[in-house]
Amino acid sequence: MDFELRRAREKLEKEQKERKAQAKARLERERKAKGEARKQQEAIEAVQRSRRLDALEAQEKEEQQMSESLLTGKGISFYRLLEAVPFQGSGDKIKLPPSCFTELSDQGVFDKGPMYFRLAVVQQGNPVDMKTDNEENGATHCGVLEFTAEEGSVGLPPHVWSNIFQSDSPATLLVEVRYVWLPKGTYAKLQPDGMGFSDLPNHKAILETSLRQHATLSQNEILTVNYGDFIYRLRVLDLKPASSVSVLETDVEVDIVGPDSNLEGTDQCRLIPLTPGKSESGMVDEGNYVYYKFSIENEVWEKISSQNAMVEVKIEAETDEGDTDLYISRHPLIFPNRHQHEWSSHDVGSKTLILSFKDKGLGAGTYSVGVYGFKGTSKFVVSVIINDNIQRTVGQQAGSSSSPAEMDTVECRNCKRFIPSRTVALHEAYCSRHNVVCQHVGCGIVLRVEEAKNHVHCDKCGEAFQQVEMEKHMKVFHEPIQCPCGVILEKVQMVEHQTSVCPLRLIACRFCGDMVHAGDTAADLRDKLRGLCEHESICGSRTTPCDSCGRSVMLKDMDIHQIAVHQKN
């Protein structure tokens, strides 16, 4: 009996311990569950609090952007996030989708004058914060060309594209477009990225022509100026009265400072000054040009025109491995080349070009000398000399004391020179053994016997050369050259083609002063009769106020207007 009672008591105690342990475990689980629930609730409250803060911040930012848009847009609020698409155009005018036209029109933008926009690159999915100084990368200002872009996109010309995007930009490029108001510019300081821009004749007029295609200028952006086939890059250093200004219908004072020595102008050509009487050393690689410039002053030209002086341009080769060609042109053609030039020399090794009063186109002015690397790398010395040939002419006249008719002379049957009759037999015996006459039609030059084997004539043009010069002559003058317009001609015909009829020939426009491609013949018959090319016909259609009466007259009709209305010649 006692044993059973003890067993029952032990069993009861064990069950009680188990129930206590289970209760304790249950309490522990409940405590942990409450702790986890409390943490989850705190996390949820933190997320909700963060969302409320983000919403408030976004609202404040939107209100700030709205106020900034209203402030910078003079009461106009326009903001779009668009995908950038490039298109080939000039200047800084972009293309916007038609929906932008509707939105801007509803706010009466078109009654406020020209429209300007600020473009900024979108980085990491967030628009770039609005700033007032334009010094950050990926932001610039522009005008609008038309509203024909696809919805959701904005068309950017090369000038705008290069100023806001880097070379390592992602595939999908997003920009924010914001309407802004810009003050009219009064002053701009520009700096070329390399040497050569200041060498252009009337370079400020060329810059003015380029700025006609722009609506705005922004500090630190790169302005590209095209002059024929050459491209010059100018950095905007300073603007007044603001860091971004409008250049439409305003006079801007432009100050062009010298390039920084640390900058490298890779695509620019420089004209190295040549002082008459002094030489300059240089080096040119095959296929490249090195350019120099010199001037013929009025006093020198008076001597040349009176046959008392001549200009001698000389290149002396310092090495035998390379060979050069020499091209000369008068400004405004400042970069003579194989296709377009006025004078040239293709002698092997050293060469000299003599310009005298007989040369058509010679006169007082500035001239360019182009040294072309024909073969290998050439070291040379170039010089310009003004030769006064008065003494030479007097000396020649004094030396010729008598003519063949005044002496008892006989013509040599071999060399055709007039020899005194008393020595003609001895001369002919010697001449027939040592000299030969070239039998080529029209040549007749007398050569030494040892030199005759090197004297050859071109089968195509009949010109006489040394044997070593024939290969270069055939390559330069008779190897077909393809013009950029597609025509294939030999050198002589190519120079004539480039001078007169090629649509891609460079001319100095009589209206804008820029060096441009001429284009085809003018479509208008009157312009064609005036001798205007396609570019001049279009460029001359711009109007300008007459200085006498103030009427707006097309530039190409201004001379007729002055004669017909104001009786001015």
Short mmCIF file of C-alpha atoms in Angstrom, two decimals, residues 276-481:
data_model
loop_
_atom_site.label_atom_id
_atom_site.label_comp_id
_atom_site.label_asym_id
_atom_site.label_seq_id
_atom_site.Cartn_x
_atom_site.Cartn_y
_atom_site.Cartn_z
CA PRO A 276 61.15 87.72 -95.99
CA GLY A 277 64.89 87.12 -95.92
CA LYS A 278 64.74 84.68 -92.99
CA SER A 279 64.44 80.90 -93.21
CA GLU A 280 62.42 78.48 -91.10
CA SER A 281 63.20 74.80 -90.49
CA GLY A 282 60.44 72.23 -90.52
CA MET A 283 59.50 68.59 -90.82
CA VAL A 284 56.53 67.01 -92.56
CA ASP A 285 55.34 63.41 -92.69
CA GLU A 286 54.08 61.71 -95.83
CA GLY A 287 50.54 62.75 -96.68
CA ASN A 288 50.50 65.74 -94.29
CA TYR A 289 50.83 69.50 -94.71
CA VAL A 290 52.80 72.19 -92.90
CA TYR A 291 51.59 75.73 -93.57
CA TYR A 292 53.40 79.08 -93.52
CA LYS A 293 52.31 82.61 -94.36
CA PHE A 294 54.02 85.76 -95.63
CA SER A 295 52.86 89.16 -96.79
CA ILE A 296 53.59 91.33 -99.81
CA GLU A 297 53.35 94.94 -98.72
CA ASN A 298 52.20 97.75 -101.01
CA GLU A 299 55.75 99.10 -101.40
CA VAL A 300 57.04 95.68 -102.45
CA TRP A 301 54.14 95.19 -104.86
CA GLU A 302 54.92 98.53 -106.53
CA LYS A 303 58.43 97.26 -107.22
CA ILE A 304 57.12 93.93 -108.54
CA SER A 305 54.51 95.57 -110.78
CA SER A 306 57.16 97.86 -112.21
CA GLN A 307 59.31 94.80 -113.05
CA ASN A 308 61.97 95.80 -110.54
CA ALA A 309 61.52 92.93 -108.07
CA MET A 310 60.24 89.38 -107.76
CA VAL A 311 59.31 86.98 -104.97
CA GLU A 312 61.29 83.79 -104.57
CA VAL A 313 59.90 80.97 -102.39
CA LYS A 314 62.54 78.30 -101.81
CA ILE A 315 62.56 74.93 -100.08
CA GLU A 316 65.91 73.31 -99.43
CA ALA A 317 65.80 69.60 -98.57
CA GLU A 318 67.93 68.59 -95.58
CA THR A 319 67.47 64.82 -96.04
CA ASP A 320 67.46 62.54 -99.06
CA GLU A 321 64.97 60.02 -97.66
CA GLY A 322 61.85 62.19 -98.08
CA ASP A 323 60.41 64.47 -100.73
CA THR A 324 58.00 67.40 -100.62
CA ASP A 325 55.68 69.39 -102.86
CA LEU A 326 55.16 73.14 -102.67
CA TYR A 327 51.77 74.86 -102.94
CA ILE A 328 51.09 78.62 -102.69
CA SER A 329 47.82 80.51 -102.58
CA ARG A 330 46.66 84.02 -101.86
CA HIS A 331 44.19 84.70 -99.07
CA PRO A 332 41.30 84.14 -98.53
CA LEU A 333 42.33 80.64 -99.67
CA ILE A 334 44.58 80.04 -96.69
CA PHE A 335 45.18 76.28 -96.85
CA PRO A 336 46.37 75.34 -100.37
CA ASN A 337 46.39 71.64 -101.18
CA ARG A 338 46.72 69.23 -104.10
CA HIS A 339 43.22 70.06 -105.32
CA GLN A 340 43.09 73.81 -104.84
CA HIS A 341 46.03 76.23 -105.13
CA GLU A 342 47.39 78.98 -107.35
CA TRP A 343 51.06 78.07 -107.76
CA SER A 344 52.90 74.79 -107.19
CA SER A 345 56.28 73.10 -107.61
CA HIS A 346 56.89 69.35 -107.72
CA ASP A 347 60.64 69.18 -108.28
CA VAL A 348 62.50 66.34 -106.61
CA GLY A 349 64.51 67.52 -103.59
CA SER A 350 65.04 71.27 -103.28
CA LYS A 351 62.68 73.49 -105.23
CA THR A 352 62.10 77.17 -105.96
CA LEU A 353 59.02 79.11 -107.07
CA ILE A 354 59.54 82.58 -108.55
CA LEU A 355 56.54 84.94 -108.61
CA SER A 356 56.75 88.04 -110.78
CA PHE A 357 54.50 90.64 -112.37
CA LYS A 358 53.59 88.13 -115.08
CA ASP A 359 51.77 85.85 -112.61
CA LYS A 360 48.03 86.36 -112.71
CA GLY A 361 46.55 86.94 -109.27
CA LEU A 362 49.73 88.28 -107.70
CA GLY A 363 49.31 91.47 -105.72
CA ALA A 364 49.66 93.07 -102.31
CA GLY A 365 48.25 90.85 -99.58
CA THR A 366 48.85 87.75 -97.48
CA TYR A 367 49.93 84.42 -98.96
CA SER A 368 50.01 80.86 -97.64
CA VAL A 369 52.76 78.35 -98.35
CA GLY A 370 51.80 74.70 -98.04
CA VAL A 371 54.58 72.11 -97.77
CA TYR A 372 53.16 68.68 -98.58
CA GLY A 373 54.90 65.46 -97.57
CA PHE A 374 55.02 63.58 -100.87
CA LYS A 375 57.25 60.73 -99.72
CA GLY A 376 58.55 59.65 -96.31
CA THR A 377 59.45 62.10 -93.56
CA SER A 378 61.13 65.22 -94.91
CA LYS A 379 63.25 67.78 -93.12
CA PHE A 380 63.44 71.09 -94.98
CA VAL A 381 64.29 74.77 -94.76
CA VAL A 382 61.76 77.19 -96.29
CA SER A 383 62.41 80.84 -97.04
CA VAL A 384 60.85 83.79 -98.86
CA ILE A 385 63.15 86.28 -100.53
CA ILE A 386 62.22 89.57 -102.23
CA ASN A 387 64.79 89.82 -105.00
CA ASP A 388 65.49 93.29 -106.37
CA ASN A 389 66.51 92.58 -109.98
CA ILE A 390 67.32 96.13 -111.11
CA GLN A 391 71.04 95.52 -110.95
CA ARG A 392 70.65 92.15 -112.67
CA THR A 393 68.79 93.75 -115.57
CA VAL A 394 71.38 96.56 -115.94
CA GLY A 395 74.24 94.08 -115.80
CA GLN A 396 72.67 91.93 -118.48
CA GLN A 397 72.19 94.92 -120.73
CA ALA A 398 75.81 96.05 -120.21
CA GLY A 399 77.18 92.60 -120.90
CA SER A 400 75.41 92.24 -124.22
CA SER A 401 77.69 94.69 -126.05
CA SER A 402 76.83 93.45 -129.51
CA SER A 403 74.25 91.26 -131.22
CA PRO A 404 74.97 88.32 -133.59
CA ALA A 405 74.04 90.52 -136.54
CA GLU A 406 76.76 93.08 -135.58
CA MET A 407 79.52 90.43 -135.55
CA ASP A 408 80.92 88.10 -138.20
CA THR A 409 79.23 84.97 -136.81
CA VAL A 410 77.97 81.66 -138.14
CA GLU A 411 75.29 79.39 -136.66
CA CYS A 412 76.63 76.05 -135.40
CA ARG A 413 74.93 73.20 -137.26
CA ASN A 414 74.81 71.10 -134.06
CA CYS A 415 73.87 73.38 -131.13
CA LYS A 416 72.42 76.26 -133.24
CA ARG A 417 74.47 78.86 -131.35
CA PHE A 418 76.12 81.76 -133.17
CA ILE A 419 79.88 81.29 -133.20
CA PRO A 420 82.53 83.67 -134.61
CA SER A 421 83.29 82.54 -138.14
CA ARG A 422 87.00 82.30 -137.49
CA THR A 423 86.47 79.59 -134.83
CA VAL A 424 83.32 77.88 -136.09
CA ALA A 425 85.15 74.87 -137.60
CA LEU A 426 86.96 74.14 -134.34
CA HIS A 427 83.73 74.62 -132.36
CA GLU A 428 81.68 72.29 -134.56
CA ALA A 429 84.31 69.56 -134.34
CA TYR A 430 84.28 69.74 -130.57
CA CYS A 431 80.49 70.22 -130.30
CA SER A 432 79.62 67.20 -132.46
CA ARG A 433 81.72 64.92 -130.25
CA HIS A 434 80.50 66.16 -126.85
CA ASN A 435 77.00 67.58 -127.39
CA VAL A 436 73.76 66.14 -128.77
CA VAL A 437 70.49 67.85 -129.60
CA CYS A 438 67.22 66.36 -128.30
CA GLN A 439 65.18 65.31 -131.31
CA HIS A 440 61.82 65.43 -129.50
CA VAL A 441 59.32 67.70 -131.26
CA GLY A 442 59.41 71.17 -129.74
CA CYS A 443 62.41 70.50 -127.49
CA GLY A 444 65.74 70.98 -129.31
CA ILE A 445 67.71 71.37 -126.09
CA VAL A 446 71.47 70.81 -126.32
CA LEU A 447 72.77 68.19 -123.90
CA ARG A 448 76.11 66.74 -122.97
CA VAL A 449 76.52 63.21 -124.27
CA GLU A 450 76.67 61.77 -120.74
CA GLU A 451 73.52 63.66 -119.80
CA ALA A 452 71.46 62.65 -122.83
CA LYS A 453 70.52 59.20 -121.46
CA ASN A 454 68.86 60.81 -118.42
CA HIS A 455 66.89 63.32 -120.51
CA VAL A 456 63.39 61.94 -121.18
CA HIS A 457 60.01 63.28 -122.27
CA CYS A 458 56.59 62.41 -120.88
CA ASP A 459 54.53 60.42 -123.38
CA LYS A 460 51.34 62.18 -122.30
CA CYS A 461 52.25 65.86 -122.02
CA GLY A 462 55.66 66.01 -123.73
CA GLU A 463 57.39 67.80 -120.84
CA ALA A 464 61.13 67.18 -120.46
CA PHE A 465 62.56 65.73 -117.23
CA GLN A 466 65.47 63.90 -115.78
CA GLN A 467 64.92 60.16 -115.60
CA VAL A 468 64.75 60.26 -111.78
CA GLU A 469 61.95 62.83 -111.93
CA MET A 470 59.70 60.95 -114.32
CA GLU A 471 58.16 58.64 -111.72
CA LYS A 472 57.08 61.58 -109.56
CA HIS A 473 55.82 63.50 -112.59
CA MET A 474 53.59 60.62 -113.65
CA LYS A 475 52.24 60.18 -110.11
CA VAL A 476 51.57 63.88 -109.55
CA PHE A 477 50.31 65.03 -112.94
CA HIS A 478 48.87 61.95 -114.65
CA GLU A 479 47.63 59.70 -111.87
CA PRO A 480 43.83 60.17 -111.65
CA ILE A 481 42.66 62.07 -108.57
#
